[in-house]
PDB file of C-alpha atoms and ligand atoms in Angstrom:
ATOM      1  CA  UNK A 777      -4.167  66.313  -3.274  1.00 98.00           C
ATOM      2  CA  UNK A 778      -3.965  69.090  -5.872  1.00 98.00           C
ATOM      3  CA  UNK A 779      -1.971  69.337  -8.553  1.00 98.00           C
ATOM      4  CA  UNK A 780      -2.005  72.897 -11.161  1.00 98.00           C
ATOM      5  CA  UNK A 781      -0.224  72.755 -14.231  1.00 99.00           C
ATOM      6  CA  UNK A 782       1.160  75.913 -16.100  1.00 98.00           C
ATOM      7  CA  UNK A 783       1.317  75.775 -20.168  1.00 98.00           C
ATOM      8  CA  UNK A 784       0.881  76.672 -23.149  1.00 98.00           C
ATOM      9  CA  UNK A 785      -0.306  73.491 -24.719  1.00 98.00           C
ATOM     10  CA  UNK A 786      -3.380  72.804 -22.200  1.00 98.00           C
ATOM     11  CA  UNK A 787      -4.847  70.563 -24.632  1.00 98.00           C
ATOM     12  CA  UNK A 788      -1.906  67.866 -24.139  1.00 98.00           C
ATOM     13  CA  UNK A 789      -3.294  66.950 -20.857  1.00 98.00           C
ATOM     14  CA  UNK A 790      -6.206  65.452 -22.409  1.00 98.00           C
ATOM     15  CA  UNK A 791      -4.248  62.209 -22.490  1.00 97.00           C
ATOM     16  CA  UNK A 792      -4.687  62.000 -18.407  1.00 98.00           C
ATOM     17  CA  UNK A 793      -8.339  61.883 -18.645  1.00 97.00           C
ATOM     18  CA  UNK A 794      -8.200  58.201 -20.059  1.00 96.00           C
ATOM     19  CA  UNK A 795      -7.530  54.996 -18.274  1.00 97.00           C
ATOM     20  CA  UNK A 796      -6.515  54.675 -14.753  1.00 97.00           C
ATOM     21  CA  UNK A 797      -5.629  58.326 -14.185  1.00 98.00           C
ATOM     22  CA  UNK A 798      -9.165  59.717 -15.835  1.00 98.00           C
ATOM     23  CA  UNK A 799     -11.190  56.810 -13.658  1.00 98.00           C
ATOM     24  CA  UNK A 800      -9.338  58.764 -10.517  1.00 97.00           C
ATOM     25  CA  UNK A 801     -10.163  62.182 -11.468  1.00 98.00           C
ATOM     26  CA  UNK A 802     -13.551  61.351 -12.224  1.00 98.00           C
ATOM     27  CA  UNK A 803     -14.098  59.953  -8.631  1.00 98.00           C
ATOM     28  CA  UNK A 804     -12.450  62.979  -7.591  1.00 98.00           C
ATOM     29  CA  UNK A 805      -9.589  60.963  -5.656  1.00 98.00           C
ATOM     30  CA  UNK A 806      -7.098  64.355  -6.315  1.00 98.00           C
ATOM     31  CA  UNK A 807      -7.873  66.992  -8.527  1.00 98.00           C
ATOM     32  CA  UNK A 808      -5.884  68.806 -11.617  1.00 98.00           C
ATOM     33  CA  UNK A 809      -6.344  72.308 -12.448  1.00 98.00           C
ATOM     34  CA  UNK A 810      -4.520  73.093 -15.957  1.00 98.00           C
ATOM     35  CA  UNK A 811      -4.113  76.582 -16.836  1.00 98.00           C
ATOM     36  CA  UNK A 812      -3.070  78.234 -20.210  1.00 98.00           C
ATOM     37  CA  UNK A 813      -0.256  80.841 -19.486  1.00 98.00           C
ATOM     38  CA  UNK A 814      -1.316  82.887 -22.212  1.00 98.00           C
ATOM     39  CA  UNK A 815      -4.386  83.252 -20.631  1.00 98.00           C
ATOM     40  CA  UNK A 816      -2.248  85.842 -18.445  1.00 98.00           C
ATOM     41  CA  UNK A 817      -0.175  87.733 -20.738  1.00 98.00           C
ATOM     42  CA  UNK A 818      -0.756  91.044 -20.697  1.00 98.00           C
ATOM     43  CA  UNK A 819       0.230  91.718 -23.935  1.00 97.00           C
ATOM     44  CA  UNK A 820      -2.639  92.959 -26.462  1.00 98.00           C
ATOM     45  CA  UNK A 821      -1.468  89.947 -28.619  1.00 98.00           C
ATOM     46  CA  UNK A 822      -0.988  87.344 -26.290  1.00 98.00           C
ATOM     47  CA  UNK A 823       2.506  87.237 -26.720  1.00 98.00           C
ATOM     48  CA  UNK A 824       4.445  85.155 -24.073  1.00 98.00           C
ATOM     49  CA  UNK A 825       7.767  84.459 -25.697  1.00 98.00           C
ATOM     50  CA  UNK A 826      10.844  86.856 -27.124  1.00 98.00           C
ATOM     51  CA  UNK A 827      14.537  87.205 -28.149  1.00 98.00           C
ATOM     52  CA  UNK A 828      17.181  86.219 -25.817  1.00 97.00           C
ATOM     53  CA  UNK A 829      19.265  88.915 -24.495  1.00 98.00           C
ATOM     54  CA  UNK A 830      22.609  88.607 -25.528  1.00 98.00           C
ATOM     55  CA  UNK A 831      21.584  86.763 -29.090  1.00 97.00           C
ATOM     56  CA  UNK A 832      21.258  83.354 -30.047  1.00 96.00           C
ATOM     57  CA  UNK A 833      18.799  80.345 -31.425  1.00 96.00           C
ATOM     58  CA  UNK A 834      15.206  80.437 -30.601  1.00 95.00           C
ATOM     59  CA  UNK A 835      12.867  82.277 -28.256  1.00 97.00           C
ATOM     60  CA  UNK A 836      12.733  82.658 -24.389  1.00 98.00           C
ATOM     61  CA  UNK A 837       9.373  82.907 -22.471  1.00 98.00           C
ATOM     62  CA  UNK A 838       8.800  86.332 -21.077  1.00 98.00           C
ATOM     63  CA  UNK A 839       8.166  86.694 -17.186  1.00 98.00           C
ATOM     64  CA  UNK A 840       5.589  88.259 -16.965  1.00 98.00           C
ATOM     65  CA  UNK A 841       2.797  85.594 -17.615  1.00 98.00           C
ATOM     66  CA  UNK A 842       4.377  83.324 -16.210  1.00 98.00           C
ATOM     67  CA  UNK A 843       4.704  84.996 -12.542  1.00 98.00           C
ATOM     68  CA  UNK A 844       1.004  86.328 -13.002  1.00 98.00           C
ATOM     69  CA  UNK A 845      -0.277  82.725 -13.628  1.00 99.00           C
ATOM     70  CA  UNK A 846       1.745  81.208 -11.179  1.00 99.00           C
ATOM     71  CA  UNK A 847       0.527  83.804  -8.213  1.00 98.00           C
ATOM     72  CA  UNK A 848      -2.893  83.780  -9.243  1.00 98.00           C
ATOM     73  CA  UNK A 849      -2.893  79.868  -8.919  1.00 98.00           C
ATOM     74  CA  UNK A 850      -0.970  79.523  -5.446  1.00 98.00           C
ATOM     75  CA  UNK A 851      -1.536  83.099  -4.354  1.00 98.00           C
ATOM     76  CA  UNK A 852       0.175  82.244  -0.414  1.00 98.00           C
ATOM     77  CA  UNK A 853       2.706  80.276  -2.152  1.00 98.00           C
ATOM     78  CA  UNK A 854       1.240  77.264   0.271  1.00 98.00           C
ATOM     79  CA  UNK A 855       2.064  75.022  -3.026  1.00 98.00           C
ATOM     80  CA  UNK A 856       5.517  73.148  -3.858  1.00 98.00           C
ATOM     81  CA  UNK A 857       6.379  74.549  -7.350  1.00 99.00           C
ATOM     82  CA  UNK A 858       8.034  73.065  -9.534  1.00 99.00           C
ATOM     83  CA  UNK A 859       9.712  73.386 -12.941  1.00 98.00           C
ATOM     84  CA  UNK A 860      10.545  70.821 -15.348  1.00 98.00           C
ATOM     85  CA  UNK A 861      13.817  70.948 -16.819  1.00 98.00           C
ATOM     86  CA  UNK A 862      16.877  69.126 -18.167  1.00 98.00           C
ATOM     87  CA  UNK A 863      18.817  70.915 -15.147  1.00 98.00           C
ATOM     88  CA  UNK A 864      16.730  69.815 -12.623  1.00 98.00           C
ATOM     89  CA  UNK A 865      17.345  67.108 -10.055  1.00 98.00           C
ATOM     90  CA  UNK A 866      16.714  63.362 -11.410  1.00 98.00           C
ATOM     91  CA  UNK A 867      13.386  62.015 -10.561  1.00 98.00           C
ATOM     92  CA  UNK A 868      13.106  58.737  -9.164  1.00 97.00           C
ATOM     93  CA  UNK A 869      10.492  56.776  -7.524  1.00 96.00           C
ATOM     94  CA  UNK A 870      11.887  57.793  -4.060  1.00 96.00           C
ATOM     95  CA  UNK A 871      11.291  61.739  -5.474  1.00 98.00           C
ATOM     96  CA  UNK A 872       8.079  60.622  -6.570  1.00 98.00           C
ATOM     97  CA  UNK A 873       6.921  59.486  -3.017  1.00 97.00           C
ATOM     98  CA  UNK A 874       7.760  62.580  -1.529  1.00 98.00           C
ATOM     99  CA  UNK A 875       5.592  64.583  -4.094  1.00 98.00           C
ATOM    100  CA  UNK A 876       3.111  62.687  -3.691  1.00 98.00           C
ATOM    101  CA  UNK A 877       2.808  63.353   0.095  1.00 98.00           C
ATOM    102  CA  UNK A 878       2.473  66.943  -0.397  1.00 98.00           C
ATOM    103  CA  UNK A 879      -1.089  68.302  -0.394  1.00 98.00           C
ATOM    104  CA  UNK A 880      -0.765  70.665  -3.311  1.00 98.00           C
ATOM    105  CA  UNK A 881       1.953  70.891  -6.422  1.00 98.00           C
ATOM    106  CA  UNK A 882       1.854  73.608  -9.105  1.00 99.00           C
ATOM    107  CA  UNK A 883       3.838  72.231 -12.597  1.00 99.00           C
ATOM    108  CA  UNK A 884       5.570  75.060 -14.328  1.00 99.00           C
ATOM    109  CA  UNK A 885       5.951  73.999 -17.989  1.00 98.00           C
ATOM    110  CA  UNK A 886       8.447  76.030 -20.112  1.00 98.00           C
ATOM    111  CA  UNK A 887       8.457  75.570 -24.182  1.00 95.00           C
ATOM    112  CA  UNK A 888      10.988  76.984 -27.022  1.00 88.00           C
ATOM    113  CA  UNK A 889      14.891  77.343 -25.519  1.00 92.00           C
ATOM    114  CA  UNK A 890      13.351  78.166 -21.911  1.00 95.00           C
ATOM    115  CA  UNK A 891      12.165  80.606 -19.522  1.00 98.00           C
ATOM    116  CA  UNK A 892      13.270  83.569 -17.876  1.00 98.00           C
ATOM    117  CA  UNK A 893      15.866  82.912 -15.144  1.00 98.00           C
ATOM    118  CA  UNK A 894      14.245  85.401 -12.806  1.00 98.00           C
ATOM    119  CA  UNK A 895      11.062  83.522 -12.604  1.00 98.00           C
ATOM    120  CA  UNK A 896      12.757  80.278 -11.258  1.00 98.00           C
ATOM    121  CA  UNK A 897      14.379  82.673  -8.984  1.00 98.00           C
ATOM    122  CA  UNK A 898      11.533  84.348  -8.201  1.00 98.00           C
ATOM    123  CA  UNK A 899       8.353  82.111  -8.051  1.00 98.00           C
ATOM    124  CA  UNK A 900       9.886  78.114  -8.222  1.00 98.00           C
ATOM    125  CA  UNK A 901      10.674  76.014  -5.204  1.00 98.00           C
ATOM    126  CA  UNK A 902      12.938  73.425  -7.138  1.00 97.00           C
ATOM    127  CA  UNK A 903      13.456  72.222 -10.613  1.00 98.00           C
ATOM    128  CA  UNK A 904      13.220  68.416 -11.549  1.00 98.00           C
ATOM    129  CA  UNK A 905      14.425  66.540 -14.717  1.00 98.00           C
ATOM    130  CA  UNK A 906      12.437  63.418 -15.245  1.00 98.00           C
ATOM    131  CA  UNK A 907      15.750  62.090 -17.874  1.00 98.00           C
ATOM    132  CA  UNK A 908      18.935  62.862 -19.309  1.00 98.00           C
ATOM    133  CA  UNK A 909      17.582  64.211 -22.238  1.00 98.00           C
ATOM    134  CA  UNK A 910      15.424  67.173 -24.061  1.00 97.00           C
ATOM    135  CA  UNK A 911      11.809  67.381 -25.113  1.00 98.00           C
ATOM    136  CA  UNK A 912      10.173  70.123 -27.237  1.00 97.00           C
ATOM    137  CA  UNK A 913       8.178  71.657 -23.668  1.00 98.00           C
ATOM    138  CA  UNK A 914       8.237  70.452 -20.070  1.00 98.00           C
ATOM    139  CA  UNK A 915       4.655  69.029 -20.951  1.00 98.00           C
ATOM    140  CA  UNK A 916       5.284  65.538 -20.933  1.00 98.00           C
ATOM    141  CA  UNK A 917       8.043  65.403 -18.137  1.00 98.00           C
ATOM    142  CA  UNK A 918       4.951  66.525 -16.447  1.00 98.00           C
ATOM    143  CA  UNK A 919       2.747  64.233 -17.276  1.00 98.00           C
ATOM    144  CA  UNK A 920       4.813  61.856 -16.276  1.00 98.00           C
ATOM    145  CA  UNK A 921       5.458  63.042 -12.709  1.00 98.00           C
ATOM    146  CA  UNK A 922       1.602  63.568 -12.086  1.00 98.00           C
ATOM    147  CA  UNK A 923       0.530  59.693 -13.645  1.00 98.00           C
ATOM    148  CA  UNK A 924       3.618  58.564 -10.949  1.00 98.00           C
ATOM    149  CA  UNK A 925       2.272  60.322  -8.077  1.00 98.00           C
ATOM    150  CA  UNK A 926      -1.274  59.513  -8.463  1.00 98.00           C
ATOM    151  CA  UNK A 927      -0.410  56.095  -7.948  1.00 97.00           C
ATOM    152  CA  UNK A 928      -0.052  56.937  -4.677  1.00 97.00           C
ATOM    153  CA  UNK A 929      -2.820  58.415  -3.940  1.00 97.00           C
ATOM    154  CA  UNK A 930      -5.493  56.030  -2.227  1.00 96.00           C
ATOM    155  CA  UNK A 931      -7.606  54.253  -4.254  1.00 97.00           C
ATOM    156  CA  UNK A 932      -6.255  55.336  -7.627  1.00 97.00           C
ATOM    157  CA  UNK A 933      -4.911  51.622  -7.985  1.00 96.00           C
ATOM    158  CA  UNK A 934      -6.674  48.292  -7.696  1.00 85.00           C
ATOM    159  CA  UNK A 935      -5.108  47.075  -4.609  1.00 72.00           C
ATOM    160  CA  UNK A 936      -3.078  48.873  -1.667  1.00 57.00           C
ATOM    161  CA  UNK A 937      -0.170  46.903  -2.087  1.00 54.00           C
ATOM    162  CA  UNK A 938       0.117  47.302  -6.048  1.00 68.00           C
ATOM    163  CA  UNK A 939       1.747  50.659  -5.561  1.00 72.00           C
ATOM    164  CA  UNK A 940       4.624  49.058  -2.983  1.00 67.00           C
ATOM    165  CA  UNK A 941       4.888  45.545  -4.691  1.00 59.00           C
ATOM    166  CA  UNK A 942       6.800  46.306  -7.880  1.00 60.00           C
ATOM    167  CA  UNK A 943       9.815  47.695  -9.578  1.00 60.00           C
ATOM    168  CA  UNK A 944      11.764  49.530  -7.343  1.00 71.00           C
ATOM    169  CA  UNK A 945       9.594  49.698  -4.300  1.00 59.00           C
ATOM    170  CA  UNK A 946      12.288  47.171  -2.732  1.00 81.00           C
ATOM    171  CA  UNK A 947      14.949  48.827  -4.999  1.00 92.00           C
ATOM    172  CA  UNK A 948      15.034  45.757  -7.166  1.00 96.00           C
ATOM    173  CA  UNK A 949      13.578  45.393 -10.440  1.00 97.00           C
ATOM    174  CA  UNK A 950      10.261  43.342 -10.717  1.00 96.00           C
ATOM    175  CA  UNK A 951       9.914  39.517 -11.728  1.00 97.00           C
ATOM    176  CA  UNK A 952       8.390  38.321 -14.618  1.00 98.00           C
ATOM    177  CA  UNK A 953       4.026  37.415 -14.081  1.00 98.00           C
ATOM    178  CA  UNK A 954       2.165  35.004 -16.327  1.00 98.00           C
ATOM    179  CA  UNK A 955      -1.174  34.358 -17.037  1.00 98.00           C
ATOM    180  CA  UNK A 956      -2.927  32.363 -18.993  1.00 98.00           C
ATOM    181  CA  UNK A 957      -2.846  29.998 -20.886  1.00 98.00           C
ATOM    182  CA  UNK A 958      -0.016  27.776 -18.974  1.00 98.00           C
ATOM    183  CA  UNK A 959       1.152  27.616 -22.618  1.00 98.00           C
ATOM    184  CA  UNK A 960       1.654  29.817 -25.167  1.00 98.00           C
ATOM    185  CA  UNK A 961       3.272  29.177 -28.522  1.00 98.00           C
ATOM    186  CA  UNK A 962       5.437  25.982 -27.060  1.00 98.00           C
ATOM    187  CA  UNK A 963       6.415  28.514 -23.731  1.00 98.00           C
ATOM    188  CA  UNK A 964       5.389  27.453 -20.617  1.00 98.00           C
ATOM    189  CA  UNK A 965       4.942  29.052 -17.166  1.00 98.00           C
ATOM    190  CA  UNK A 966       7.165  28.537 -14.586  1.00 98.00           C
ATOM    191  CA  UNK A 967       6.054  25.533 -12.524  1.00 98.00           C
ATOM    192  CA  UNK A 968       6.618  26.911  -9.353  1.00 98.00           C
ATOM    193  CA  UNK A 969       3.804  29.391  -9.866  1.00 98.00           C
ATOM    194  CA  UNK A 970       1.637  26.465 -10.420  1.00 98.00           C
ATOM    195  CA  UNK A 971       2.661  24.803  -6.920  1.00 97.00           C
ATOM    196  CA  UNK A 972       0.593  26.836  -4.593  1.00 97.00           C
ATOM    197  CA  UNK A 973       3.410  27.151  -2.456  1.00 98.00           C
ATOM    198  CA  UNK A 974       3.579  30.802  -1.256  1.00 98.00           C
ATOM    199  CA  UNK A 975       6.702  30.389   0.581  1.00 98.00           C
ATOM    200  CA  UNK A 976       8.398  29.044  -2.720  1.00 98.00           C
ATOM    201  CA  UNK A 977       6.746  31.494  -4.999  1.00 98.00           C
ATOM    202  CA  UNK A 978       8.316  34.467  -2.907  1.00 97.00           C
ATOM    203  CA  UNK A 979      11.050  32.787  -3.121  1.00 98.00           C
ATOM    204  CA  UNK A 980      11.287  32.269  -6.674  1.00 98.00           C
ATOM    205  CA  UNK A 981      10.049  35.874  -7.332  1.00 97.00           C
ATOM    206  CA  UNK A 982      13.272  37.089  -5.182  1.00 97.00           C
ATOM    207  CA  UNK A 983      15.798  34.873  -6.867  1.00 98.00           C
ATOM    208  CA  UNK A 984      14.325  36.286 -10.174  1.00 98.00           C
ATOM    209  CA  UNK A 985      14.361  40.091  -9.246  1.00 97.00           C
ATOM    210  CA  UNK A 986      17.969  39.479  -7.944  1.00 97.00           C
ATOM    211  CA  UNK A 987      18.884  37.909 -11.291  1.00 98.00           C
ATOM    212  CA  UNK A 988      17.444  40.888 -13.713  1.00 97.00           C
ATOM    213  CA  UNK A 989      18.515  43.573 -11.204  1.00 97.00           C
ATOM    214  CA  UNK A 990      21.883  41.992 -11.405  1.00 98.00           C
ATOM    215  CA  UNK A 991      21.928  41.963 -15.321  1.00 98.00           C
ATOM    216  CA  UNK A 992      20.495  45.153 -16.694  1.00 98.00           C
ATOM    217  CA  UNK A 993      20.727  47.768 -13.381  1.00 98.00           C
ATOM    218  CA  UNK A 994      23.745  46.625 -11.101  1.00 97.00           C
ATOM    219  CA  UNK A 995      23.566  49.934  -9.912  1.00 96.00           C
ATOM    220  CA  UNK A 996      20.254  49.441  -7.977  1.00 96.00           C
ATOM    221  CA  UNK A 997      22.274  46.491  -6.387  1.00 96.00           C
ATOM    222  CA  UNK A 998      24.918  48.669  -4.761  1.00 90.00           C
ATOM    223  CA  UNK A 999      22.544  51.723  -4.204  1.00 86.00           C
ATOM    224  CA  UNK A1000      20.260  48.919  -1.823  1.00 84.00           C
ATOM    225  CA  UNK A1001      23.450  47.884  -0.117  1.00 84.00           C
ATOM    226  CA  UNK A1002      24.293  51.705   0.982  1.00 87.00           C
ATOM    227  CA  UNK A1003      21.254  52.453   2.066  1.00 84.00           C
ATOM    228  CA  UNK A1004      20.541  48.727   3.746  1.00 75.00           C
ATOM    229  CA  UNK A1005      17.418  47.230   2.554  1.00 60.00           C
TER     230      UNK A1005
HETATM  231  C1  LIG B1931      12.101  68.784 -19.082  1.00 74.16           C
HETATM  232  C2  LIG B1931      11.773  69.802 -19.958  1.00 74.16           C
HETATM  233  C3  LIG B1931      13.350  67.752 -20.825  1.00 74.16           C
HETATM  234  C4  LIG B1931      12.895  67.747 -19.524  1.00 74.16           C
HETATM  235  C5  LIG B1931      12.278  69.751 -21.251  1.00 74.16           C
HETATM  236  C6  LIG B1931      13.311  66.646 -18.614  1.00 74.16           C
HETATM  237  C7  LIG B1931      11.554  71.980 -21.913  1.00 74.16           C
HETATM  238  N1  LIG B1931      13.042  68.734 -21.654  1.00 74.16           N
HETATM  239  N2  LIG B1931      14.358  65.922 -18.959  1.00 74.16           N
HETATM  240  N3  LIG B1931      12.070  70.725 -22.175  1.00 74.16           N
HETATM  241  O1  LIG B1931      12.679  66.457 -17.595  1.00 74.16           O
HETATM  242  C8  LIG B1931      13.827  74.370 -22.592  1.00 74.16           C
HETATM  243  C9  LIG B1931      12.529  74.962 -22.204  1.00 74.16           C
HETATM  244  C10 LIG B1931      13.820  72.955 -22.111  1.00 74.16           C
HETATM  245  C11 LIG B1931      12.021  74.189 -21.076  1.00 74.16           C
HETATM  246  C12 LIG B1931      12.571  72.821 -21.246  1.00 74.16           C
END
């Protein structure tokens, strides 16, 4: 898989090349191609940002480098692209599986009160909002969806199953682990995980994801009912 990002701030992305993520690129298990915006502003200063029409707060980014960059980085448009956004549609690990089974994505990151309508229009396939709420640049809504879908990509994670086995891969919300020591400032781990008895350990694990699921996301509950898992 491929995934381009679109910014202004291509030094942010730095933070991917560490841990998990950075052990993946470096085996080349999918590949990331950041590219500064500004590189493609035609403008004799650089400029990639000006007045709204019609007035108001703040600065809007100008088309123009933004449809050069994003045609010169997916010229046959053979990428999804997407834009990050408060208005876009809700990501969720669901969303996040279907990404990731795409061969290429191109990230369109927007920064000050937005970007010009015409380019969403124009050169985006779909806008997606990783939370109810508003950061400074689509930059880290980004990161986000590219450390989610590179857990799916083989190899990236220990084990094939670790990507399936937890939160929300059943719709439920995980159990608790332990490790050790089996005690830990007077707290000790469950005995049932000491047992060795798979089928009770499952069972145990269940009871406990049904519990927390119940208590802090009821509506994950319901939504697993509707759709029958
Ligand atoms: C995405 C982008 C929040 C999200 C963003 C989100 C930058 N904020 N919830 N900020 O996924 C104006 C310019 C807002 C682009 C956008």
């Amino acid at each position: 898989m491929k995934i381009s990002v679109l910014t202004l701030f291509p030094e942010a992305y730095s933070a991917l090349y560490q841990g998990i993520i950075g052990k993946a690129l470096e085996k080349g298990l999918f590949s990331l191609e950041i590219t500064n915006i500004r590189d493609y502003s035609a403008n004799k200063h650089k400029k990639c940002d000006d007045y709204p029409f019609g007035g108001g707060a703040g600065m809007v980014m100008t088309p123009q480098p933004l449809h050069d960059a994003i045609n010169a980085v997916d010229p046959e448009h053979k990428a999804k692209r997407i834009y990050l956004s408060p208005k876009g549609r809700r990501l969720d690990q669901d969303a996040v599986r279907a990404l990731a089974a795409e061969r290429e994505i191109v990230l369109v990151n927007g920064s000050y009160e937005g970007i010009d309508e015409r380019i969403i229009e124009l050169d985006v396939d779909y806008e997606i909002s990783i939370g109810d709420y508003v950061l400074t640049s689509g930059d880290l809504a980004s990161m986000v969806i590219i450390d989610a879908v590179a857990r799916y990509i083989p190899g990236v994670l220990g084990s094939e199953e670790s990507t399936e086995e937890e939160s929300f891969s059943e719709g439920l919300l995980e159990y608790p682990q332990y490790t050790r020591p089996q005690s830990f400032m007077g707290l000790d781990v469950p005995e049932v995980l000491l047992s060795g008895n798979h089928a009770e350990i499952k069972a145990w694990r269940k009871k406990k994801s049904l519990e927390i699921t119940a208590s802090r996301r009821p509506d994950l509950l319901k939504k697993n009912k509707e759709e029958g898992v």
